């Protein structure tokens, strides 16, 4: 397994990375969430979560990965994580999902920025400073670029890590999370995260 992570790190560096600044030449990546209708050649037809059928072109350098379930108690100081969260009514943030990055992907998209999982959600890619178990789930303190943020992780929050996948896993009905660039002809994917073994990409 250790051998797959450097390759994934090279191919999946923008899976959970910050938007590109306006002054940069490349447009910010877009995300396609849904289930596979068909996969043929260099095209993935996806039924999005909004119910639309979209043809996603696969770039020459595209990579595929999956996710595997881990436990919230596996989160430890020093881990690099990506946490999608929403503001809580009583203050602070509550996690929607947590991705524990493999060590080879430490530093991927570091920062905290808007995310399109749900309205008002954000994504924080940061290093865990400490993790405290409480009565109602767990709270982690994460640090990024000299800043600190506390995020509550309620019981039942999906917690996953990156795992291996192949093109053979791109079967009809499989749930996918795709990072793509916007083009006049439609989305062009560089990374595809596909659900397998009953685990779906929660991001």
JSON list of C-alpha atoms in Angstrom, two decimals:
[
{"chain": "A", "resi": 1, "resn": "UNK", "atom": "CA", "xyz": [0.00, 0.00, 0.00]},
{"chain": "A", "resi": 2, "resn": "UNK", "atom": "CA", "xyz": [2.83, 2.40, 0.76]},
{"chain": "A", "resi": 3, "resn": "UNK", "atom": "CA", "xyz": [3.89, 2.37, -2.88]},
{"chain": "A", "resi": 4, "resn": "UNK", "atom": "CA", "xyz": [0.54, 3.68, -4.13]},
{"chain": "A", "resi": 5, "resn": "UNK", "atom": "CA", "xyz": [0.49, 6.83, -2.02]},
{"chain": "A", "resi": 6, "resn": "UNK", "atom": "CA", "xyz": [3.29, 8.78, -3.75]},
{"chain": "A", "resi": 7, "resn": "UNK", "atom": "CA", "xyz": [1.56, 8.15, -7.07]},
{"chain": "A", "resi": 8, "resn": "UNK", "atom": "CA", "xyz": [-1.76, 9.25, -5.63]},
{"chain": "A", "resi": 9, "resn": "UNK", "atom": "CA", "xyz": [-0.13, 12.34, -4.18]},
{"chain": "A", "resi": 10, "resn": "UNK", "atom": "CA", "xyz": [1.11, 13.35, -7.61]},
{"chain": "A", "resi": 11, "resn": "UNK", "atom": "CA", "xyz": [-2.24, 12.77, -9.24]},
{"chain": "A", "resi": 12, "resn": "UNK", "atom": "CA", "xyz": [-4.63, 13.95, -6.54]},
{"chain": "A", "resi": 13, "resn": "UNK", "atom": "CA", "xyz": [-3.04, 17.15, -5.31]},
{"chain": "A", "resi": 14, "resn": "UNK", "atom": "CA", "xyz": [-6.11, 19.19, -6.22]},
{"chain": "A", "resi": 15, "resn": "UNK", "atom": "CA", "xyz": [-8.77, 16.80, -4.93]},
{"chain": "A", "resi": 16, "resn": "UNK", "atom": "CA", "xyz": [-9.25, 18.98, -1.86]},
{"chain": "A", "resi": 17, "resn": "UNK", "atom": "CA", "xyz": [-7.23, 22.03, -2.75]},
{"chain": "A", "resi": 18, "resn": "UNK", "atom": "CA", "xyz": [-7.94, 25.72, -2.52]},
{"chain": "A", "resi": 19, "resn": "UNK", "atom": "CA", "xyz": [-9.50, 27.72, -5.35]},
{"chain": "A", "resi": 20, "resn": "UNK", "atom": "CA", "xyz": [-7.05, 29.23, -7.79]},
{"chain": "A", "resi": 21, "resn": "UNK", "atom": "CA", "xyz": [-6.63, 32.99, -7.38]},
{"chain": "A", "resi": 22, "resn": "UNK", "atom": "CA", "xyz": [-8.11, 35.24, -10.03]},
{"chain": "A", "resi": 23, "resn": "UNK", "atom": "CA", "xyz": [-4.70, 36.42, -11.19]},
{"chain": "A", "resi": 24, "resn": "UNK", "atom": "CA", "xyz": [-3.65, 32.87, -12.02]},
{"chain": "A", "resi": 25, "resn": "UNK", "atom": "CA", "xyz": [-4.11, 31.73, -15.58]},
{"chain": "A", "resi": 26, "resn": "UNK", "atom": "CA", "xyz": [-5.97, 28.52, -14.77]},
{"chain": "A", "resi": 27, "resn": "UNK", "atom": "CA", "xyz": [-9.58, 28.68, -13.67]},
{"chain": "A", "resi": 28, "resn": "UNK", "atom": "CA", "xyz": [-10.59, 27.22, -10.33]},
{"chain": "A", "resi": 29, "resn": "UNK", "atom": "CA", "xyz": [-11.43, 23.52, -10.48]},
{"chain": "A", "resi": 30, "resn": "UNK", "atom": "CA", "xyz": [-15.05, 22.44, -10.43]},
{"chain": "A", "resi": 31, "resn": "UNK", "atom": "CA", "xyz": [-16.51, 19.41, -8.68]},
{"chain": "A", "resi": 32, "resn": "UNK", "atom": "CA", "xyz": [-18.86, 16.81, -10.10]},
{"chain": "A", "resi": 33, "resn": "UNK", "atom": "CA", "xyz": [-20.66, 14.60, -7.57]},
{"chain": "A", "resi": 34, "resn": "UNK", "atom": "CA", "xyz": [-22.95, 11.78, -8.62]},
{"chain": "A", "resi": 35, "resn": "UNK", "atom": "CA", "xyz": [-23.07, 8.20, -9.84]},
{"chain": "A", "resi": 36, "resn": "UNK", "atom": "CA", "xyz": [-21.64, 6.64, -12.98]},
{"chain": "A", "resi": 37, "resn": "UNK", "atom": "CA", "xyz": [-24.00, 5.96, -15.87]},
{"chain": "A", "resi": 38, "resn": "UNK", "atom": "CA", "xyz": [-21.35, 4.66, -18.26]},
{"chain": "A", "resi": 39, "resn": "UNK", "atom": "CA", "xyz": [-17.57, 4.65, -18.66]},
{"chain": "A", "resi": 40, "resn": "UNK", "atom": "CA", "xyz": [-16.19, 4.24, -22.16]},
{"chain": "A", "resi": 41, "resn": "UNK", "atom": "CA", "xyz": [-12.80, 5.22, -23.54]},
{"chain": "A", "resi": 42, "resn": "UNK", "atom": "CA", "xyz": [-11.96, 8.68, -22.26]},
{"chain": "A", "resi": 43, "resn": "UNK", "atom": "CA", "xyz": [-15.48, 9.69, -21.25]},
{"chain": "A", "resi": 44, "resn": "UNK", "atom": "CA", "xyz": [-17.33, 9.19, -17.99]},
{"chain": "A", "resi": 45, "resn": "UNK", "atom": "CA", "xyz": [-21.08, 9.85, -18.11]},
{"chain": "A", "resi": 46, "resn": "UNK", "atom": "CA", "xyz": [-22.32, 10.80, -14.66]},
{"chain": "A", "resi": 47, "resn": "UNK", "atom": "CA", "xyz": [-25.75, 11.41, -13.21]},
{"chain": "A", "resi": 48, "resn": "UNK", "atom": "CA", "xyz": [-25.05, 14.32, -10.88]},
{"chain": "A", "resi": 49, "resn": "UNK", "atom": "CA", "xyz": [-26.61, 14.75, -7.46]},
{"chain": "A", "resi": 50, "resn": "UNK", "atom": "CA", "xyz": [-28.79, 17.42, -9.08]},
{"chain": "A", "resi": 51, "resn": "UNK", "atom": "CA", "xyz": [-30.17, 14.77, -11.46]},
{"chain": "A", "resi": 52, "resn": "UNK", "atom": "CA", "xyz": [-28.43, 15.97, -14.62]},
{"chain": "A", "resi": 53, "resn": "UNK", "atom": "CA", "xyz": [-26.54, 13.64, -16.97]},
{"chain": "A", "resi": 54, "resn": "UNK", "atom": "CA", "xyz": [-23.06, 15.05, -17.65]},
{"chain": "A", "resi": 55, "resn": "UNK", "atom": "CA", "xyz": [-20.32, 13.80, -19.97]},
{"chain": "A", "resi": 56, "resn": "UNK", "atom": "CA", "xyz": [-16.96, 14.21, -18.22]},
{"chain": "A", "resi": 57, "resn": "UNK", "atom": "CA", "xyz": [-13.90, 14.01, -20.46]},
{"chain": "A", "resi": 58, "resn": "UNK", "atom": "CA", "xyz": [-10.89, 12.30, -18.87]},
{"chain": "A", "resi": 59, "resn": "UNK", "atom": "CA", "xyz": [-7.63, 14.20, -19.32]},
{"chain": "A", "resi": 60, "resn": "UNK", "atom": "CA", "xyz": [-4.57, 12.34, -20.58]},
{"chain": "A", "resi": 61, "resn": "UNK", "atom": "CA", "xyz": [-3.01, 12.47, -17.10]},
{"chain": "A", "resi": 62, "resn": "UNK", "atom": "CA", "xyz": [-6.13, 11.56, -15.11]},
{"chain": "A", "resi": 63, "resn": "UNK", "atom": "CA", "xyz": [-5.85, 9.46, -11.96]},
{"chain": "A", "resi": 64, "resn": "UNK", "atom": "CA", "xyz": [-8.36, 7.35, -10.03]},
{"chain": "A", "resi": 65, "resn": "UNK", "atom": "CA", "xyz": [-8.50, 6.59, -6.32]},
{"chain": "A", "resi": 66, "resn": "UNK", "atom": "CA", "xyz": [-11.05, 5.45, -3.77]},
{"chain": "A", "resi": 67, "resn": "UNK", "atom": "CA", "xyz": [-11.67, 6.04, -0.08]},
{"chain": "A", "resi": 68, "resn": "UNK", "atom": "CA", "xyz": [-11.66, 3.65, 2.87]},
{"chain": "A", "resi": 69, "resn": "UNK", "atom": "CA", "xyz": [-13.41, 4.08, 6.21]},
{"chain": "A", "resi": 70, "resn": "UNK", "atom": "CA", "xyz": [-11.30, 4.83, 9.28]},
{"chain": "A", "resi": 71, "resn": "UNK", "atom": "CA", "xyz": [-12.34, 5.69, 12.83]},
{"chain": "A", "resi": 72, "resn": "UNK", "atom": "CA", "xyz": [-12.57, 9.17, 14.30]},
{"chain": "A", "resi": 73, "resn": "UNK", "atom": "CA", "xyz": [-10.27, 7.88, 17.04]},
{"chain": "A", "resi": 74, "resn": "UNK", "atom": "CA", "xyz": [-7.62, 7.30, 14.34]},
{"chain": "A", "resi": 75, "resn": "UNK", "atom": "CA", "xyz": [-7.20, 11.09, 14.08]},
{"chain": "A", "resi": 76, "resn": "UNK", "atom": "CA", "xyz": [-4.05, 12.01, 15.99]},
{"chain": "A", "resi": 77, "resn": "UNK", "atom": "CA", "xyz": [-1.82, 15.05, 16.45]},
{"chain": "A", "resi": 78, "resn": "UNK", "atom": "CA", "xyz": [0.43, 15.57, 13.43]},
{"chain": "A", "resi": 79, "resn": "UNK", "atom": "CA", "xyz": [-2.04, 14.12, 10.93]},
{"chain": "A", "resi": 80, "resn": "UNK", "atom": "CA", "xyz": [-2.86, 16.24, 7.90]},
{"chain": "A", "resi": 81, "resn": "UNK", "atom": "CA", "xyz": [-6.62, 16.30, 7.36]},
{"chain": "A", "resi": 82, "resn": "UNK", "atom": "CA", "xyz": [-9.24, 17.82, 5.08]},
{"chain": "A", "resi": 83, "resn": "UNK", "atom": "CA", "xyz": [-12.44, 18.68, 6.96]},
{"chain": "A", "resi": 84, "resn": "UNK", "atom": "CA", "xyz": [-15.61, 19.97, 5.31]},
{"chain": "A", "resi": 85, "resn": "UNK", "atom": "CA", "xyz": [-17.67, 21.80, 7.92]},
{"chain": "A", "resi": 86, "resn": "UNK", "atom": "CA", "xyz": [-20.61, 24.12, 8.53]},
{"chain": "A", "resi": 87, "resn": "UNK", "atom": "CA", "xyz": [-20.96, 26.91, 11.09]},
{"chain": "A", "resi": 88, "resn": "UNK", "atom": "CA", "xyz": [-22.82, 25.72, 14.20]},
{"chain": "A", "resi": 89, "resn": "UNK", "atom": "CA", "xyz": [-25.74, 27.62, 15.70]},
{"chain": "A", "resi": 90, "resn": "UNK", "atom": "CA", "xyz": [-23.93, 27.83, 19.04]},
{"chain": "A", "resi": 91, "resn": "UNK", "atom": "CA", "xyz": [-20.68, 29.00, 17.44]},
{"chain": "A", "resi": 92, "resn": "UNK", "atom": "CA", "xyz": [-17.68, 27.28, 15.95]},
{"chain": "A", "resi": 93, "resn": "UNK", "atom": "CA", "xyz": [-17.72, 24.73, 13.13]},
{"chain": "A", "resi": 94, "resn": "UNK", "atom": "CA", "xyz": [-19.17, 21.23, 12.91]},
{"chain": "A", "resi": 95, "resn": "UNK", "atom": "CA", "xyz": [-17.66, 18.66, 10.55]},
{"chain": "A", "resi": 96, "resn": "UNK", "atom": "CA", "xyz": [-19.61, 17.20, 7.64]},
{"chain": "A", "resi": 97, "resn": "UNK", "atom": "CA", "xyz": [-16.81, 14.78, 6.74]},
{"chain": "A", "resi": 98, "resn": "UNK", "atom": "CA", "xyz": [-13.14, 14.20, 7.45]},
{"chain": "A", "resi": 99, "resn": "UNK", "atom": "CA", "xyz": [-10.41, 12.95, 5.12]},
{"chain": "A", "resi": 100, "resn": "UNK", "atom": "CA", "xyz": [-7.16, 11.82, 6.72]},
{"chain": "A", "resi": 101, "resn": "UNK", "atom": "CA", "xyz": [-4.50, 12.31, 4.07]},
{"chain": "A", "resi": 102, "resn": "UNK", "atom": "CA", "xyz": [-1.77, 9.69, 3.63]},
{"chain": "A", "resi": 103, "resn": "UNK", "atom": "CA", "xyz": [1.64, 11.03, 4.77]},
{"chain": "A", "resi": 104, "resn": "UNK", "atom": "CA", "xyz": [2.77, 11.45, 1.15]},
{"chain": "A", "resi": 105, "resn": "UNK", "atom": "CA", "xyz": [-0.03, 13.99, 0.61]},
{"chain": "A", "resi": 106, "resn": "UNK", "atom": "CA", "xyz": [0.71, 16.14, 3.67]},
{"chain": "A", "resi": 107, "resn": "UNK", "atom": "CA", "xyz": [0.31, 19.83, 2.82]},
{"chain": "A", "resi": 108, "resn": "UNK", "atom": "CA", "xyz": [-2.17, 19.29, -0.04]},
{"chain": "A", "resi": 109, "resn": "UNK", "atom": "CA", "xyz": [-4.21, 22.47, -0.53]},
{"chain": "A", "resi": 110, "resn": "UNK", "atom": "CA", "xyz": [-3.37, 23.78, 2.94]},
{"chain": "A", "resi": 111, "resn": "UNK", "atom": "CA", "xyz": [-5.77, 26.48, 4.12]},
{"chain": "A", "resi": 112, "resn": "UNK", "atom": "CA", "xyz": [-9.45, 27.14, 4.83]},
{"chain": "A", "resi": 113, "resn": "UNK", "atom": "CA", "xyz": [-11.83, 28.25, 2.09]},
{"chain": "A", "resi": 114, "resn": "UNK", "atom": "CA", "xyz": [-15.34, 27.98, 0.75]},
{"chain": "A", "resi": 115, "resn": "UNK", "atom": "CA", "xyz": [-16.50, 24.52, -0.32]},
{"chain": "A", "resi": 116, "resn": "UNK", "atom": "CA", "xyz": [-19.48, 23.38, -2.38]},
{"chain": "A", "resi": 117, "resn": "UNK", "atom": "CA", "xyz": [-20.57, 20.27, -0.48]},
{"chain": "A", "resi": 118, "resn": "UNK", "atom": "CA", "xyz": [-23.43, 22.23, 1.09]},
{"chain": "A", "resi": 119, "resn": "UNK", "atom": "CA", "xyz": [-24.43, 25.91, 1.13]},
{"chain": "A", "resi": 120, "resn": "UNK", "atom": "CA", "xyz": [-22.19, 27.87, 3.53]},
{"chain": "A", "resi": 121, "resn": "UNK", "atom": "CA", "xyz": [-19.79, 24.93, 3.94]},
{"chain": "A", "resi": 122, "resn": "UNK", "atom": "CA", "xyz": [-16.04, 25.35, 4.06]},
{"chain": "A", "resi": 123, "resn": "UNK", "atom": "CA", "xyz": [-13.03, 23.08, 3.60]},
{"chain": "A", "resi": 124, "resn": "UNK", "atom": "CA", "xyz": [-10.07, 23.22, 5.97]},
{"chain": "A", "resi": 125, "resn": "UNK", "atom": "CA", "xyz": [-6.90, 21.35, 5.02]},
{"chain": "A", "resi": 126, "resn": "UNK", "atom": "CA", "xyz": [-4.62, 21.52, 8.04]},
{"chain": "A", "resi": 127, "resn": "UNK", "atom": "CA", "xyz": [-2.46, 19.72, 10.56]},
{"chain": "A", "resi": 128, "resn": "UNK", "atom": "CA", "xyz": [-4.06, 18.33, 13.70]},
{"chain": "A", "resi": 129, "resn": "UNK", "atom": "CA", "xyz": [-2.60, 20.03, 16.79]},
{"chain": "A", "resi": 130, "resn": "UNK", "atom": "CA", "xyz": [-4.69, 18.09, 19.28]},
{"chain": "A", "resi": 131, "resn": "UNK", "atom": "CA", "xyz": [-7.79, 15.90, 19.41]},
{"chain": "A", "resi": 132, "resn": "UNK", "atom": "CA", "xyz": [-10.09, 15.72, 22.42]},
{"chain": "A", "resi": 133, "resn": "UNK", "atom": "CA", "xyz": [-12.78, 13.10, 22.95]},
{"chain": "A", "resi": 134, "resn": "UNK", "atom": "CA", "xyz": [-15.99, 14.53, 24.38]},
{"chain": "A", "resi": 135, "resn": "UNK", "atom": "CA", "xyz": [-19.46, 13.40, 25.35]},
{"chain": "A", "resi": 136, "resn": "UNK", "atom": "CA", "xyz": [-20.84, 14.19, 21.90]},
{"chain": "A", "resi": 137, "resn": "UNK", "atom": "CA", "xyz": [-18.12, 13.16, 19.47]},
{"chain": "A", "resi": 138, "resn": "UNK", "atom": "CA", "xyz": [-14.70, 14.73, 19.23]},
{"chain": "A", "resi": 139, "resn": "UNK", "atom": "CA", "xyz": [-13.17, 18.17, 18.79]},
{"chain": "A", "resi": 140, "resn": "UNK", "atom": "CA", "xyz": [-9.94, 18.75, 16.89]},
{"chain": "A", "resi": 141, "resn": "UNK", "atom": "CA", "xyz": [-7.73, 21.80, 16.84]},
{"chain": "A", "resi": 142, "resn": "UNK", "atom": "CA", "xyz": [-6.04, 22.23, 13.47]},
{"chain": "A", "resi": 143, "resn": "UNK", "atom": "CA", "xyz": [-3.38, 24.65, 12.31]},
{"chain": "A", "resi": 144, "resn": "UNK", "atom": "CA", "xyz": [-2.63, 26.10, 8.88]},
{"chain": "A", "resi": 145, "resn": "UNK", "atom": "CA", "xyz": [-0.44, 29.02, 7.80]},
{"chain": "A", "resi": 146, "resn": "UNK", "atom": "CA", "xyz": [0.02, 30.09, 11.42]},
{"chain": "A", "resi": 147, "resn": "UNK", "atom": "CA", "xyz": [-3.73, 30.10, 12.11]},
{"chain": "A", "resi": 148, "resn": "UNK", "atom": "CA", "xyz": [-5.72, 27.85, 14.42]},
{"chain": "A", "resi": 149, "resn": "UNK", "atom": "CA", "xyz": [-9.26, 26.50, 14.15]},
{"chain": "A", "resi": 150, "resn": "UNK", "atom": "CA", "xyz": [-11.36, 24.23, 16.35]},
{"chain": "A", "resi": 151, "resn": "UNK", "atom": "CA", "xyz": [-13.80, 21.88, 14.61]},
{"chain": "A", "resi": 152, "resn": "UNK", "atom": "CA", "xyz": [-16.29, 19.59, 16.33]},
{"chain": "A", "resi": 153, "resn": "UNK", "atom": "CA", "xyz": [-16.68, 16.12, 14.81]},
{"chain": "A", "resi": 154, "resn": "UNK", "atom": "CA", "xyz": [-20.10, 14.77, 15.85]},
{"chain": "A", "resi": 155, "resn": "UNK", "atom": "CA", "xyz": [-20.61, 11.03, 16.28]},
{"chain": "A", "resi": 156, "resn": "UNK", "atom": "CA", "xyz": [-21.51, 9.46, 12.92]},
{"chain": "A", "resi": 157, "resn": "UNK", "atom": "CA", "xyz": [-19.47, 11.90, 10.81]},
{"chain": "A", "resi": 158, "resn": "UNK", "atom": "CA", "xyz": [-17.88, 10.05, 7.84]},
{"chain": "A", "resi": 159, "resn": "UNK", "atom": "CA", "xyz": [-14.11, 9.71, 8.36]},
{"chain": "A", "resi": 160, "resn": "UNK", "atom": "CA", "xyz": [-12.09, 8.28, 5.47]},
{"chain": "A", "resi": 161, "resn": "UNK", "atom": "CA", "xyz": [-8.64, 8.06, 3.98]},
{"chain": "A", "resi": 162, "resn": "UNK", "atom": "CA", "xyz": [-7.42, 7.74, 0.39]},
{"chain": "A", "resi": 163, "resn": "UNK", "atom": "CA", "xyz": [-7.19, 4.17, -0.93]},
{"chain": "A", "resi": 164, "resn": "UNK", "atom": "CA", "xyz": [-6.27, 2.46, -4.19]},
{"chain": "A", "resi": 165, "resn": "UNK", "atom": "CA", "xyz": [-8.63, 2.04, -7.14]},
{"chain": "A", "resi": 166, "resn": "UNK", "atom": "CA", "xyz": [-8.41, 1.09, -10.80]},
{"chain": "A", "resi": 167, "resn": "UNK", "atom": "CA", "xyz": [-10.39, 1.87, -13.92]},
{"chain": "A", "resi": 168, "resn": "UNK", "atom": "CA", "xyz": [-12.21, -1.43, -13.39]},
{"chain": "A", "resi": 169, "resn": "UNK", "atom": "CA", "xyz": [-13.92, 0.19, -10.39]},
{"chain": "A", "resi": 170, "resn": "UNK", "atom": "CA", "xyz": [-15.66, 2.71, -12.67]},
{"chain": "A", "resi": 171, "resn": "UNK", "atom": "CA", "xyz": [-18.84, 0.68, -13.00]},
{"chain": "A", "resi": 172, "resn": "UNK", "atom": "CA", "xyz": [-22.43, 1.88, -13.51]},
{"chain": "A", "resi": 173, "resn": "UNK", "atom": "CA", "xyz": [-23.95, 3.03, -10.24]},
{"chain": "A", "resi": 174, "resn": "UNK", "atom": "CA", "xyz": [-20.62, 3.69, -8.51]},
{"chain": "A", "resi": 175, "resn": "UNK", "atom": "CA", "xyz": [-20.58, 7.01, -6.67]},
{"chain": "A", "resi": 176, "resn": "UNK", "atom": "CA", "xyz": [-17.88, 9.46, -7.75]},
{"chain": "A", "resi": 177, "resn": "UNK", "atom": "CA", "xyz": [-16.36, 12.74, -6.66]},
{"chain": "A", "resi": 178, "resn": "UNK", "atom": "CA", "xyz": [-14.58, 14.37, -9.59]},
{"chain": "A", "resi": 179, "resn": "UNK", "atom": "CA", "xyz": [-12.22, 17.33, -9.67]},
{"chain": "A", "resi": 180, "resn": "UNK", "atom": "CA", "xyz": [-12.33, 18.85, -13.15]},
{"chain": "A", "resi": 181, "resn": "UNK", "atom": "CA", "xyz": [-11.57, 21.96, -15.12]},
{"chain": "A", "resi": 182, "resn": "UNK", "atom": "CA", "xyz": [-14.35, 23.85, -16.81]},
{"chain": "A", "resi": 183, "resn": "UNK", "atom": "CA", "xyz": [-14.19, 23.84, -20.60]},
{"chain": "A", "resi": 184, "resn": "UNK", "atom": "CA", "xyz": [-16.50, 24.92, -23.41]},
{"chain": "A", "resi": 185, "resn": "UNK", "atom": "CA", "xyz": [-17.01, 21.26, -24.30]},
{"chain": "A", "resi": 186, "resn": "UNK", "atom": "CA", "xyz": [-17.82, 20.27, -20.69]},
{"chain": "A", "resi": 187, "resn": "UNK", "atom": "CA", "xyz": [-15.85, 19.21, -17.60]},
{"chain": "A", "resi": 188, "resn": "UNK", "atom": "CA", "xyz": [-12.37, 17.75, -18.10]},
{"chain": "A", "resi": 189, "resn": "UNK", "atom": "CA", "xyz": [-11.38, 15.51, -15.20]},
{"chain": "A", "resi": 190, "resn": "UNK", "atom": "CA", "xyz": [-7.91, 15.13, -13.78]},
{"chain": "A", "resi": 191, "resn": "UNK", "atom": "CA", "xyz": [-8.92, 13.23, -10.65]},
{"chain": "A", "resi": 192, "resn": "UNK", "atom": "CA", "xyz": [-11.73, 10.77, -10.00]},
{"chain": "A", "resi": 193, "resn": "UNK", "atom": "CA", "xyz": [-12.47, 9.40, -6.54]},
{"chain": "A", "resi": 194, "resn": "UNK", "atom": "CA", "xyz": [-14.80, 6.41, -6.83]},
{"chain": "A", "resi": 195, "resn": "UNK", "atom": "CA", "xyz": [-16.76, 4.57, -4.17]},
{"chain": "A", "resi": 196, "resn": "UNK", "atom": "CA", "xyz": [-16.04, 0.88, -3.68]},
{"chain": "A", "resi": 197, "resn": "UNK", "atom": "CA", "xyz": [-16.57, -1.80, -1.05]},
{"chain": "A", "resi": 198, "resn": "UNK", "atom": "CA", "xyz": [-19.62, 0.10, 0.15]},
{"chain": "A", "resi": 199, "resn": "UNK", "atom": "CA", "xyz": [-17.69, 3.29, 0.96]},
{"chain": "A", "resi": 200, "resn": "UNK", "atom": "CA", "xyz": [-18.62, 6.43, -0.98]},
{"chain": "A", "resi": 201, "resn": "UNK", "atom": "CA", "xyz": [-16.58, 9.63, -1.27]},
{"chain": "A", "resi": 202, "resn": "UNK", "atom": "CA", "xyz": [-18.12, 11.92, 1.38]},
{"chain": "A", "resi": 203, "resn": "UNK", "atom": "CA", "xyz": [-16.46, 15.12, 0.19]}
]
